[in-house]
Coordinates of C-alpha atoms in Angstrom, one line a residue:
M10 CA 0.1 -0.1 0.1
T11 CA 1.6 3.1 -0.9
S12 CA -1.2 5.5 0.3
I13 CA -3.6 5.9 2.9
K14 CA -7.2 7.4 1.7
Q15 CA -9.8 9.1 4.1
P16 CA -13.3 10.4 3.4
G17 CA -13.0 13.3 1.3
E18 CA -10.4 11.3 -0.8
K19 CA -7.7 12.6 1.5
N20 CA -4.3 11.1 0.2
L21 CA -1.2 10.8 2.3
M22 CA 1.6 9.6 0.2
L23 CA 5.2 9.3 1.2
F24 CA 8.4 9.9 -0.9
S25 CA 12.1 9.0 -0.5
G26 CA 15.2 10.6 -1.9
R27 CA 18.4 8.7 -2.3
A28 CA 20.4 10.2 0.5
Y29 CA 19.0 8.1 3.5
P30 CA 16.5 5.4 2.2
E31 CA 16.8 3.6 5.0
L32 CA 15.3 6.1 7.7
A33 CA 12.5 6.7 5.2
E34 CA 11.5 3.4 5.0
E35 CA 11.6 2.9 8.8
V36 CA 9.1 6.1 8.9
A37 CA 7.0 4.3 6.3
E38 CA 6.7 1.1 8.4
H39 CA 5.5 3.5 11.5
V40 CA 3.0 5.5 9.3
G41 CA 1.7 2.3 7.5
V42 CA 2.4 3.2 4.0
S43 CA 4.9 2.3 1.5
L44 CA 7.6 4.6 -0.3
T45 CA 5.9 5.9 -3.4
P46 CA 8.0 4.4 -6.5
T47 CA 10.1 7.1 -7.9
K48 CA 12.6 7.2 -10.5
L49 CA 16.0 9.1 -9.4
I50 CA 19.0 8.9 -11.9
D51 CA 21.6 11.4 -12.8
F52 CA 22.7 12.3 -16.1
A53 CA 26.5 12.0 -17.2
N54 CA 27.2 15.9 -16.2
G55 CA 25.7 15.4 -12.6
E56 CA 22.4 16.7 -13.3
I57 CA 19.3 14.9 -11.5
Y58 CA 16.1 13.5 -13.1
A59 CA 13.2 12.6 -11.0
R60 CA 9.8 11.0 -12.0
Y61 CA 7.0 9.7 -9.9
L62 CA 6.0 5.9 -11.3
E63 CA 2.3 6.7 -9.8
S64 CA -0.2 9.7 -10.0
V65 CA 0.3 11.9 -7.2
R66 CA -2.4 14.3 -8.0
G67 CA -4.6 15.8 -5.3
C68 CA -2.2 13.9 -2.5
D69 CA -1.2 15.3 0.6
A70 CA 3.0 14.5 -0.2
F71 CA 5.8 14.3 2.3
V72 CA 9.3 14.3 0.9
I73 CA 12.0 12.9 3.3
Q74 CA 15.5 13.3 2.7
S75 CA 18.4 14.1 4.8
H76 CA 21.2 16.6 4.3
T77 CA 24.0 14.3 4.3
G78 CA 27.1 14.5 2.4
P79 CA 27.2 15.3 -0.4
I80 CA 24.9 17.7 1.1
N81 CA 24.8 20.1 -2.0
K82 CA 23.5 17.0 -4.4
W83 CA 21.1 15.7 -2.0
I84 CA 19.5 19.2 -1.2
M85 CA 19.2 19.7 -5.2
E86 CA 17.3 16.4 -5.5
Q87 CA 14.5 17.4 -2.6
L88 CA 14.0 20.6 -4.7
I89 CA 13.7 18.8 -7.9
M90 CA 11.3 16.3 -6.4
V91 CA 9.3 19.2 -4.9
D92 CA 9.1 20.6 -8.3
A93 CA 8.0 17.7 -9.6
L94 CA 5.2 17.2 -7.1
K95 CA 4.0 20.7 -7.9
R96 CA 4.2 20.1 -11.4
A97 CA 2.1 16.9 -11.1
S98 CA -0.7 18.6 -9.0
A99 CA 0.0 17.7 -5.5
K100 CA -2.5 19.1 -3.1
R101 CA -0.2 19.7 -0.3
I102 CA 3.9 19.1 0.1
T103 CA 5.6 19.0 3.3
V104 CA 9.4 18.7 3.0
V105 CA 10.9 16.8 5.9
M106 CA 14.3 17.3 6.7
P107 CA 15.7 15.3 9.8
F108 CA 18.5 17.6 9.5
F109 CA 18.3 21.2 8.3
G110 CA 21.4 21.7 5.9
Y111 CA 23.3 25.3 6.4
A112 CA 20.9 25.8 9.7
R113 CA 24.2 27.0 11.5
Q114 CA 24.3 30.2 8.8
D115 CA 21.2 31.8 10.2
K116 CA 22.6 35.5 10.7
K117 CA 25.3 37.6 9.7
G118 CA 28.1 37.6 12.2
R119 CA 29.9 40.2 10.1
G120 CA 29.8 42.1 7.3
R121 CA 29.8 40.5 3.6
E122 CA 28.3 37.2 4.8
P123 CA 25.6 35.3 3.6
I124 CA 22.3 34.3 6.0
T125 CA 22.3 30.5 3.8
A126 CA 19.4 29.2 6.4
R127 CA 16.9 32.0 5.0
L128 CA 18.0 31.1 1.4
M129 CA 17.5 27.5 1.9
A130 CA 14.0 28.2 3.3
D131 CA 13.3 30.5 0.1
L132 CA 14.5 27.9 -2.3
F133 CA 11.9 25.3 -0.9
K134 CA 9.2 27.6 -0.8
T135 CA 9.7 28.8 -4.6
A136 CA 10.0 25.0 -5.7
G137 CA 6.4 24.4 -4.4
A138 CA 6.9 23.1 -0.5
D139 CA 3.7 24.2 1.6
R140 CA 5.1 23.4 4.7
L141 CA 8.5 22.6 6.4
M142 CA 9.6 19.7 9.0
S143 CA 12.9 19.6 10.9
I144 CA 14.4 18.4 13.8
D145 CA 16.3 20.2 16.6
L146 CA 17.2 23.4 14.1
H147 CA 20.5 25.0 15.3
T148 CA 18.5 28.4 16.4
S149 CA 14.6 28.4 16.3
Q150 CA 14.7 31.7 14.7
I151 CA 14.8 29.5 11.4
Q152 CA 11.4 28.9 11.9
G153 CA 10.6 32.5 10.7
F154 CA 12.6 32.1 7.7
F155 CA 10.1 30.2 5.6
D156 CA 6.7 31.8 4.6
G157 CA 4.3 29.0 5.7
P158 CA 3.9 26.6 8.5
V159 CA 7.0 25.0 10.1
D160 CA 7.2 21.8 12.3
H161 CA 10.1 22.1 14.8
L162 CA 10.6 18.7 16.0
F163 CA 12.5 18.1 19.2
A164 CA 14.8 14.7 19.9
M165 CA 14.8 15.4 23.4
P166 CA 12.0 13.2 24.4
V167 CA 13.9 10.2 22.6
L168 CA 17.4 10.9 24.1
E169 CA 15.8 11.8 27.7
N170 CA 14.2 8.4 27.7
Y171 CA 17.2 6.5 27.1
L172 CA 19.1 8.1 29.5
K173 CA 16.6 8.3 32.6
N174 CA 17.0 4.4 32.5
K175 CA 20.8 4.6 32.9
L176 CA 21.5 7.5 35.0
D177 CA 21.2 8.3 38.5
L178 CA 19.7 11.7 38.2
A179 CA 20.4 13.2 41.7
N180 CA 24.1 12.9 40.8
T181 CA 23.8 14.2 37.3
T182 CA 24.4 17.5 35.9
I183 CA 23.1 18.7 32.4
V184 CA 25.6 20.9 30.8
S185 CA 25.6 23.3 28.0
P186 CA 28.7 23.5 25.9
D187 CA 28.1 26.8 25.1
T188 CA 26.1 30.0 25.8
G189 CA 24.1 29.2 22.7
R190 CA 22.8 25.6 23.8
V191 CA 21.7 27.1 27.5
R192 CA 18.0 27.6 26.6
L193 CA 18.0 23.9 25.3
S194 CA 20.0 22.6 28.4
E195 CA 17.4 24.3 30.8
R196 CA 14.7 22.1 29.2
W197 CA 16.6 19.2 29.7
A198 CA 17.4 20.2 33.7
D199 CA 13.7 21.3 34.0
T200 CA 12.3 17.6 32.7
L201 CA 15.0 15.7 34.5
G202 CA 15.0 17.5 37.6
T203 CA 19.1 18.2 37.6
P204 CA 21.3 21.0 38.4
L205 CA 22.3 23.2 34.9
A206 CA 26.1 23.8 34.4
F207 CA 27.6 25.7 31.1
I208 CA 31.0 26.4 29.6
H209 CA 31.8 29.6 28.3
K210 CA 34.0 29.5 25.3
R211 CA 35.1 31.7 22.5
R212 CA 35.8 30.5 18.6
D213 CA 38.3 31.9 16.1
L214 CA 36.1 33.6 13.7
D215 CA 38.9 33.3 11.1
V216 CA 39.3 29.5 11.5
A217 CA 36.4 27.3 10.8
N218 CA 35.8 24.7 13.7
S219 CA 38.4 26.1 16.2
V220 CA 37.3 26.4 19.9
K221 CA 38.8 27.7 22.9
V222 CA 37.2 26.8 25.9
N223 CA 37.3 29.4 29.0
E224 CA 35.6 28.2 32.0
V225 CA 32.8 26.0 33.4
V226 CA 29.9 27.8 35.5
G227 CA 28.3 25.4 37.5
T228 CA 28.5 22.3 40.0
V229 CA 30.1 19.8 38.3
R230 CA 32.4 18.0 41.2
G231 CA 31.9 14.5 41.7
R232 CA 29.1 14.4 39.7
T233 CA 27.7 12.6 36.0
C234 CA 27.5 15.6 33.5
V235 CA 25.4 15.4 30.3
L236 CA 26.8 17.5 27.5
I237 CA 23.9 18.5 25.2
D238 CA 24.1 19.7 21.8
D239 CA 22.0 19.7 18.5
M240 CA 25.1 18.4 16.4
I241 CA 28.4 17.1 16.7
D242 CA 30.2 18.3 13.8
T243 CA 34.1 17.8 14.0
A244 CA 33.6 17.0 17.9
G245 CA 36.1 19.7 18.6
T246 CA 33.5 21.8 21.2
I247 CA 32.5 18.4 22.8
C248 CA 35.8 16.9 23.3
K249 CA 37.0 20.3 24.6
A250 CA 34.2 20.9 26.8
A251 CA 34.5 17.2 28.4
D252 CA 38.3 17.7 29.2
A253 CA 37.4 20.9 31.2
L254 CA 34.5 19.1 33.1
Y255 CA 36.9 16.5 34.1
E256 CA 39.6 19.4 35.1
Q257 CA 36.7 20.8 37.1
G258 CA 36.3 17.2 39.2
A259 CA 33.3 15.5 37.1
T260 CA 33.6 12.1 37.6
N261 CA 31.9 10.9 34.3
V262 CA 31.0 12.6 31.0
I263 CA 28.5 11.6 28.5
A264 CA 27.6 13.6 25.4
A265 CA 23.9 13.6 24.0
A266 CA 23.4 15.2 20.5
T267 CA 20.6 14.8 17.8
H268 CA 22.3 15.1 14.6
A269 CA 25.8 13.1 14.2
V270 CA 27.5 14.8 11.3
F271 CA 30.7 13.4 12.2
S272 CA 32.9 15.1 9.9
D273 CA 36.8 14.4 10.0
P274 CA 38.6 14.0 12.7
A275 CA 34.9 13.7 14.7
V276 CA 35.3 10.0 15.1
D277 CA 39.2 9.9 16.1
R278 CA 38.7 12.7 18.4
L279 CA 35.6 11.0 20.4
K280 CA 37.3 7.7 20.1
N281 CA 40.2 9.1 22.2
S282 CA 38.4 11.4 24.6
R283 CA 37.4 10.9 27.9
I284 CA 33.8 10.9 27.2
S285 CA 32.4 7.5 28.2
E286 CA 29.4 7.4 25.9
V287 CA 28.2 9.5 22.8
I288 CA 24.6 9.3 22.4
V289 CA 22.8 10.2 19.2
T290 CA 20.0 9.9 16.9
N291 CA 19.8 8.4 13.1
T292 CA 18.7 11.6 11.6
L293 CA 21.8 11.0 9.2
P294 CA 23.3 8.2 8.0
L295 CA 26.6 6.6 9.7
S296 CA 28.8 4.4 7.9
P297 CA 30.8 1.6 9.6
A298 CA 33.7 3.7 9.2
N299 CA 31.9 6.4 11.6
R300 CA 30.5 3.9 14.2
F301 CA 32.7 3.2 17.3
D302 CA 32.2 1.0 20.6
K303 CA 31.0 4.3 22.8
L304 CA 28.4 5.1 20.3
T305 CA 25.0 4.9 20.6
V306 CA 22.5 5.5 17.9
L307 CA 18.7 6.0 18.8
T308 CA 15.9 5.8 16.2
I309 CA 14.3 9.0 15.4
A310 CA 11.8 7.3 12.8
P311 CA 8.7 6.9 15.3
L312 CA 8.6 10.3 16.0
I313 CA 9.0 11.5 12.5
A314 CA 6.2 9.0 11.6
R315 CA 3.8 10.3 14.3
A316 CA 4.6 14.1 13.2
I317 CA 3.4 13.1 9.5
T318 CA 0.5 11.6 10.7
E319 CA -0.7 14.3 12.8
I320 CA -0.4 17.0 9.8
F321 CA -2.2 14.5 7.8
Q322 CA -5.1 14.3 10.1
D323 CA -5.0 18.1 11.1
G324 CA -3.9 17.2 14.5
S325 CA -1.6 18.8 16.8
V326 CA 2.2 18.4 16.4
T327 CA 2.7 20.0 19.9
S328 CA 1.0 17.6 21.7
L329 CA 4.1 15.2 20.6
F330 CA 6.0 17.4 23.3
E331 CA 3.2 17.8 26.0
G332 CA 3.1 14.9 28.3
D333 CA 4.1 11.1 26.8
T334 CA 6.0 10.9 23.7

């Protein structure tokens, strides 16, 4: 079954690009549909061709694509898929991007810089998207870049449920690796009932992914510290934060993040770090080379599937994060 029909001919159809079909198939299984057959090929010069092998007229379309490497290719493929749906008369098109590419470029830090996150939103709107769905955006302000509904999902319930079963919360401190993640860390601390600490750091604006850790603010001595972040890219921030926590007397450090970007040399840094466990979700694919003993990967597919079902049934996505998730 590749669609779900409701009274009034309402029709849900799920589409996947080629970046991470395994996640799309898992989501489809939870929704209760099959992925719609789609022809996606590359021409000799690298151009992408897309065609749907079933009628999509009048459907409620959900197009899933994780923005993994090569990121520009997969973003372009998703844009082409949206354009094809628009021209084939899909009724409503929802772009599902578990990881929002270019989300870190959400403002101008200095003159003559782009705001590429806004450009991304504009591209999908122009292509024909009616709605965006993503998980743990780098900053919430990105929701305002898109002229239409944006469903901002949170992986926090998935990660928290795992940690609750393995931590002594009375001896645990939630730690933000920088001031930009303090608000997210506050939500974690409030939900788990733990103290909060944060690390003040400075970035070298002239060197990408270069971080200088300054000081730890909060009580961490003799405690298990859980570092919270939206993504781990090169792992420089998270590893230096862990070292700073151990220097301040922490007995154990765990890292939890939604997006495992794992650009080189992230895996080597994490393997050789003093972090005891790295917990991530499967919003991005992980090759065998990027898996290691300390890594735990939790599935995000049930959360995405529930959000898709709520949207299709005109329900409440917010309800997923209020109460039992």
